[in-house]
Tab-separated table of C-alpha atoms in Angstrom:
chain	number	residue	atom	x	y	z
A	1	ASP	CA	89.202	93.482	82.105
A	2	GLY	CA	91.950	91.088	80.509
A	3	GLY	CA	93.587	88.732	82.721
A	4	ILE	CA	94.114	84.983	83.766
A	5	THR	CA	91.604	83.510	85.907
A	6	GLN	CA	92.302	80.002	87.850
A	7	SER	CA	89.516	78.539	89.619
A	8	PRO	CA	88.978	77.322	92.129
A	9	LYS	CA	91.238	78.862	94.659
A	10	TYR	CA	91.311	75.927	97.276
A	11	LEU	CA	91.215	72.514	96.245
A	12	PHE	CA	90.680	69.920	98.708
A	13	ARG	CA	90.928	65.998	97.279
A	14	LYS	CA	91.000	62.417	98.237
A	15	GLU	CA	94.659	60.486	97.602
A	16	GLY	CA	94.087	58.178	94.769
A	17	GLN	CA	91.615	60.987	93.087
A	18	ASN	CA	92.437	62.910	89.887
A	19	VAL	CA	91.777	66.327	90.074
A	20	THR	CA	91.804	68.946	87.269
A	21	LEU	CA	92.484	72.592	87.710
A	22	SER	CA	91.419	75.633	85.505
A	23	CYS	CA	93.552	78.335	83.705
A	24	GLU	CA	91.861	80.729	81.607
A	25	GLN	CA	93.324	83.631	79.989
A	26	ASN	CA	91.630	86.443	77.897
A	27	LEU	CA	95.154	88.366	76.831
A	28	ASN	CA	94.993	86.709	73.646
A	29	HIS	CA	98.768	85.227	74.547
A	30	ASP	CA	99.792	81.945	72.713
A	31	ALA	CA	102.337	80.920	75.353
A	32	MET	CA	100.570	79.079	78.622
A	33	TYR	CA	102.436	77.664	81.681
A	34	TRP	CA	102.003	75.537	85.039
A	35	TYR	CA	104.170	76.035	87.831
A	36	ARG	CA	104.140	74.460	91.153
A	37	GLN	CA	105.404	76.444	93.918
A	38	ASP	CA	106.406	74.898	97.103
A	39	PRO	CA	108.062	76.390	100.258
A	40	GLY	CA	111.978	76.814	99.933
A	41	GLN	CA	111.771	75.809	96.034
A	42	GLY	CA	110.388	78.307	94.038
A	43	LEU	CA	108.047	77.960	91.265
A	44	ARG	CA	108.983	74.690	89.025
A	45	LEU	CA	108.016	74.262	85.452
A	46	ILE	CA	105.373	71.363	85.328
A	47	TYR	CA	104.036	71.943	81.141
A	48	TYR	CA	104.346	74.569	78.938
A	49	SER	CA	102.395	75.331	75.600
A	50	GLN	CA	103.462	77.576	72.964
A	51	ILE	CA	100.759	77.266	70.786
A	52	VAL	CA	97.246	75.634	70.706
A	53	ASN	CA	97.602	71.637	70.572
A	54	ASP	CA	101.251	71.358	71.503
A	55	PHE	CA	102.856	71.297	74.680
A	56	GLN	CA	105.858	70.009	76.582
A	57	LYS	CA	107.229	68.433	79.741
A	58	GLY	CA	109.200	71.241	81.947
A	59	ASP	CA	111.242	69.794	84.813
A	60	ILE	CA	108.752	68.104	87.041
A	61	ALA	CA	106.220	66.742	84.142
A	62	GLU	CA	105.568	63.305	86.139
A	63	GLY	CA	102.286	62.462	87.187
A	64	TYR	CA	100.668	65.622	85.337
A	65	SER	CA	99.209	66.194	82.299
A	66	VAL	CA	97.391	68.915	80.398
A	67	SER	CA	95.374	69.516	76.773
A	68	ARG	CA	95.385	72.853	75.282
A	69	GLU	CA	92.178	72.397	72.991
A	70	LYS	CA	91.826	76.363	72.852
A	71	LYS	CA	93.731	79.401	72.934
A	72	GLU	CA	92.457	80.783	75.799
A	73	SER	CA	92.058	77.532	78.034
A	74	PHE	CA	94.851	75.237	79.488
A	75	PRO	CA	93.890	72.891	82.355
A	76	LEU	CA	96.421	71.115	84.527
A	77	THR	CA	95.808	67.616	85.401
A	78	VAL	CA	97.269	66.214	89.035
A	79	THR	CA	96.808	62.065	88.882
A	80	SER	CA	97.164	59.869	90.997
A	81	ALA	CA	100.139	58.963	90.011
A	82	GLN	CA	101.884	62.356	91.687
A	83	LYS	CA	103.546	61.353	94.723
A	84	ASN	CA	103.517	64.780	96.815
A	85	PRO	CA	100.585	66.351	94.954
A	86	THR	CA	99.965	68.858	97.881
A	87	ALA	CA	101.329	72.120	96.941
A	88	PHE	CA	100.385	75.875	95.390
A	89	TYR	CA	99.647	75.714	91.446
A	90	LEU	CA	100.289	78.771	89.196
A	91	CYS	CA	99.289	79.268	85.970
A	92	ALA	CA	101.060	82.001	83.797
A	93	SER	CA	101.004	83.160	79.808
A	94	ARG	CA	103.782	85.312	78.153
A	95	ASP	CA	103.242	88.286	76.139
A	96	ARG	CA	105.889	88.228	73.157
A	97	GLY	CA	105.058	91.458	72.486
A	98	ARG	CA	106.619	92.915	75.704
A	99	GLU	CA	109.759	90.946	76.102
A	100	ASP	CA	107.842	87.750	76.940
A	101	THR	CA	107.023	88.870	80.005
A	102	GLN	CA	105.004	86.178	81.952
A	103	TYR	CA	101.591	87.716	83.802
A	104	PHE	CA	100.551	84.932	86.333
A	105	GLY	CA	97.176	84.328	87.789
A	106	PRO	CA	96.231	84.051	91.512
A	107	GLY	CA	97.190	80.286	91.815
A	108	THR	CA	95.458	76.978	93.408
A	109	ARG	CA	96.201	75.558	96.724
A	110	LEU	CA	95.598	71.893	96.268
A	111	THR	CA	95.238	69.601	99.613
A	112	VAL	CA	95.140	66.117	98.736
A	113	LEU	CA	93.981	64.404	102.073
B	1	ALA	CA	121.295	71.637	83.670
B	2	GLN	CA	120.485	75.420	83.930
B	3	SER	CA	119.972	76.519	87.267
B	4	VAL	CA	119.240	79.806	89.041
B	5	SER	CA	120.404	80.573	92.903
B	6	GLN	CA	119.370	83.102	94.795
B	7	HIS	CA	121.528	83.170	98.033
B	8	ASN	CA	119.716	85.070	100.772
B	9	HIS	CA	116.304	83.003	101.679
B	10	HIS	CA	115.065	85.498	104.082
B	11	VAL	CA	115.957	88.967	104.692
B	12	ILE	CA	115.211	91.705	107.497
B	13	LEU	CA	115.948	95.255	106.915
B	14	SER	CA	114.742	98.316	108.519
B	15	GLU	CA	112.647	100.728	107.105
B	16	ALA	CA	115.473	103.366	104.748
B	17	ALA	CA	117.961	100.698	104.790
B	18	SER	CA	119.942	99.774	101.144
B	19	LEU	CA	118.596	96.397	99.376
B	20	GLU	CA	120.625	94.309	97.643
B	21	LEU	CA	119.569	90.502	96.686
B	22	GLY	CA	122.055	88.254	94.861
B	23	CYS	CA	120.989	86.103	91.821
B	24	ASN	CA	123.443	83.798	89.724
B	25	TYR	CA	122.168	81.574	87.126
B	26	SER	CA	124.213	78.896	85.428
B	27	TYR	CA	124.010	79.413	81.410
B	28	GLY	CA	126.420	80.839	78.625
B	29	GLY	CA	124.308	81.767	76.099
B	30	THR	CA	121.726	84.439	75.423
B	31	VAL	CA	119.865	85.053	78.439
B	32	ASN	CA	116.506	87.260	79.406
B	33	LEU	CA	116.302	87.930	83.467
B	34	PHE	CA	113.806	89.078	84.878
B	35	TRP	CA	112.974	89.981	88.635
B	36	TYR	CA	109.122	89.106	89.752
B	37	VAL	CA	107.779	90.082	93.229
B	38	GLN	CA	104.721	88.475	95.050
B	39	TYR	CA	103.414	90.547	97.683
B	40	PRO	CA	100.974	88.930	100.312
B	41	GLY	CA	97.929	87.842	99.063
B	42	GLN	CA	98.835	89.058	95.758
B	43	HIS	CA	99.509	87.464	92.327
B	44	LEU	CA	103.644	87.215	91.171
B	45	GLN	CA	104.475	90.462	89.245
B	46	LEU	CA	106.891	92.000	87.201
B	47	LEU	CA	109.480	93.692	88.896
B	48	LEU	CA	112.019	94.410	86.076
B	49	LYS	CA	113.637	92.870	82.945
B	50	TYR	CA	116.872	92.828	81.092
B	51	PHE	CA	116.338	91.773	77.365
B	52	SER	CA	118.857	93.654	75.741
B	53	GLY	CA	120.884	96.832	75.721
B	54	ASP	CA	122.218	98.858	79.105
B	55	PRO	CA	123.000	95.955	81.725
B	56	LEU	CA	121.635	98.428	84.427
B	57	VAL	CA	117.789	98.044	84.422
B	58	LYS	CA	115.038	100.584	86.211
B	59	GLY	CA	111.742	98.438	87.297
B	60	ILE	CA	108.953	99.767	89.348
B	61	LYS	CA	108.826	101.145	92.952
B	62	GLY	CA	112.155	102.695	92.869
B	63	PHE	CA	113.904	99.111	92.185
B	64	GLU	CA	117.065	98.115	89.390
B	65	ALA	CA	119.261	95.741	88.457
B	66	GLU	CA	122.498	95.389	87.220
B	67	PHE	CA	123.627	92.389	84.904
B	68	ILE	CA	127.019	91.947	85.016
B	69	LYS	CA	127.339	88.610	82.033
B	70	SER	CA	130.938	88.201	83.420
B	71	LYS	CA	129.770	87.224	86.807
B	72	PHE	CA	126.152	85.186	85.608
B	73	SER	CA	124.620	87.646	87.716
B	74	PHE	CA	121.789	90.353	87.983
B	75	ASN	CA	121.345	91.339	91.472
B	76	LEU	CA	118.460	93.223	92.595
B	77	ARG	CA	118.665	96.764	94.119
B	78	LYS	CA	116.794	99.311	96.000
B	79	PRO	CA	118.679	102.393	97.620
B	80	SER	CA	115.924	103.265	100.731
B	81	VAL	CA	113.249	99.894	101.191
B	82	GLN	CA	109.547	100.616	102.555
B	83	TRP	CA	107.698	98.484	104.664
B	84	SER	CA	105.285	98.264	101.724
B	85	ASP	CA	108.293	96.054	99.998
B	86	THR	CA	107.462	93.498	101.971
B	87	ALA	CA	107.032	90.516	99.803
B	88	GLU	CA	108.771	87.291	98.352
B	89	TYR	CA	111.310	87.938	95.280
B	90	PHE	CA	111.891	85.923	92.396
B	91	CYS	CA	114.837	86.164	90.360
B	92	ALA	CA	113.773	84.360	86.620
B	93	VAL	CA	116.009	83.228	83.489
B	94	MET	CA	115.197	82.842	79.881
B	95	THR	CA	117.331	81.192	77.725
B	96	SER	CA	117.114	82.716	74.405
B	97	GLY	CA	114.739	80.275	71.591
B	98	THR	CA	113.513	78.384	74.475
B	99	TYR	CA	110.909	80.387	76.283
B	100	LYS	CA	111.486	78.210	78.798
B	101	TYR	CA	111.725	79.940	82.352
B	102	ILE	CA	113.621	78.690	85.540
B	103	PHE	CA	112.917	80.376	88.726
B	104	GLY	CA	115.264	81.102	91.878
B	105	THR	CA	114.098	79.632	95.492
B	106	GLY	CA	113.077	83.319	96.224
B	107	THR	CA	113.944	85.647	98.979
B	108	ARG	CA	111.763	86.257	101.920
B	109	LEU	CA	111.936	90.093	102.375
B	110	LYS	CA	110.328	91.887	105.851
B	111	VAL	CA	111.290	95.109	105.922
B	112	LEU	CA	110.562	96.400	110.018
B	113	ALA	CA	108.566	99.572	110.120
């Protein structure tokens, strides 16, 4: 069963700690994306990667970092430099074969205490 | 900067009423346009998309959208809503060649039975 998995579903961290959110896909898509979803603000792009070992900053990259060592995986680290990290984080991949449709994971809700 | 505007933040309708959700974008070049839906507790999923050709596109569950290039709009319509259409709807734009998606702030639709 193909899809995108994000773990964990809920994550709690203390202020000042870095935390890494997992995103794995078995859809064989080259491109992957990280978004942040806040009430009333829609989805805002954090980072995206078109291919392994390459990634670009999105609109709100400050305080975040990513890596893309494998096609299947695109982990996001929320660093202590992110001023307002509590949010719902969504990972997606893009299917070039279906007119650039994005497929989304279930999301991780991060709460920083 | 490119942007996507969804003018209706909250919409409440009775079953069988007609729906139209507005979406406008600011970009003068070639775009791919998408509507995504997020049902309560579920992943974001694609409703419909415009890539090229006929500006009137039909999607799942009876939804359709019309791309009006001169108005930079891609409004979503459904002639008769159902209670199960209660969800949050997001318009998204991908500018050709960038593979970067810009989402609107979303519209929360509540359909009363």
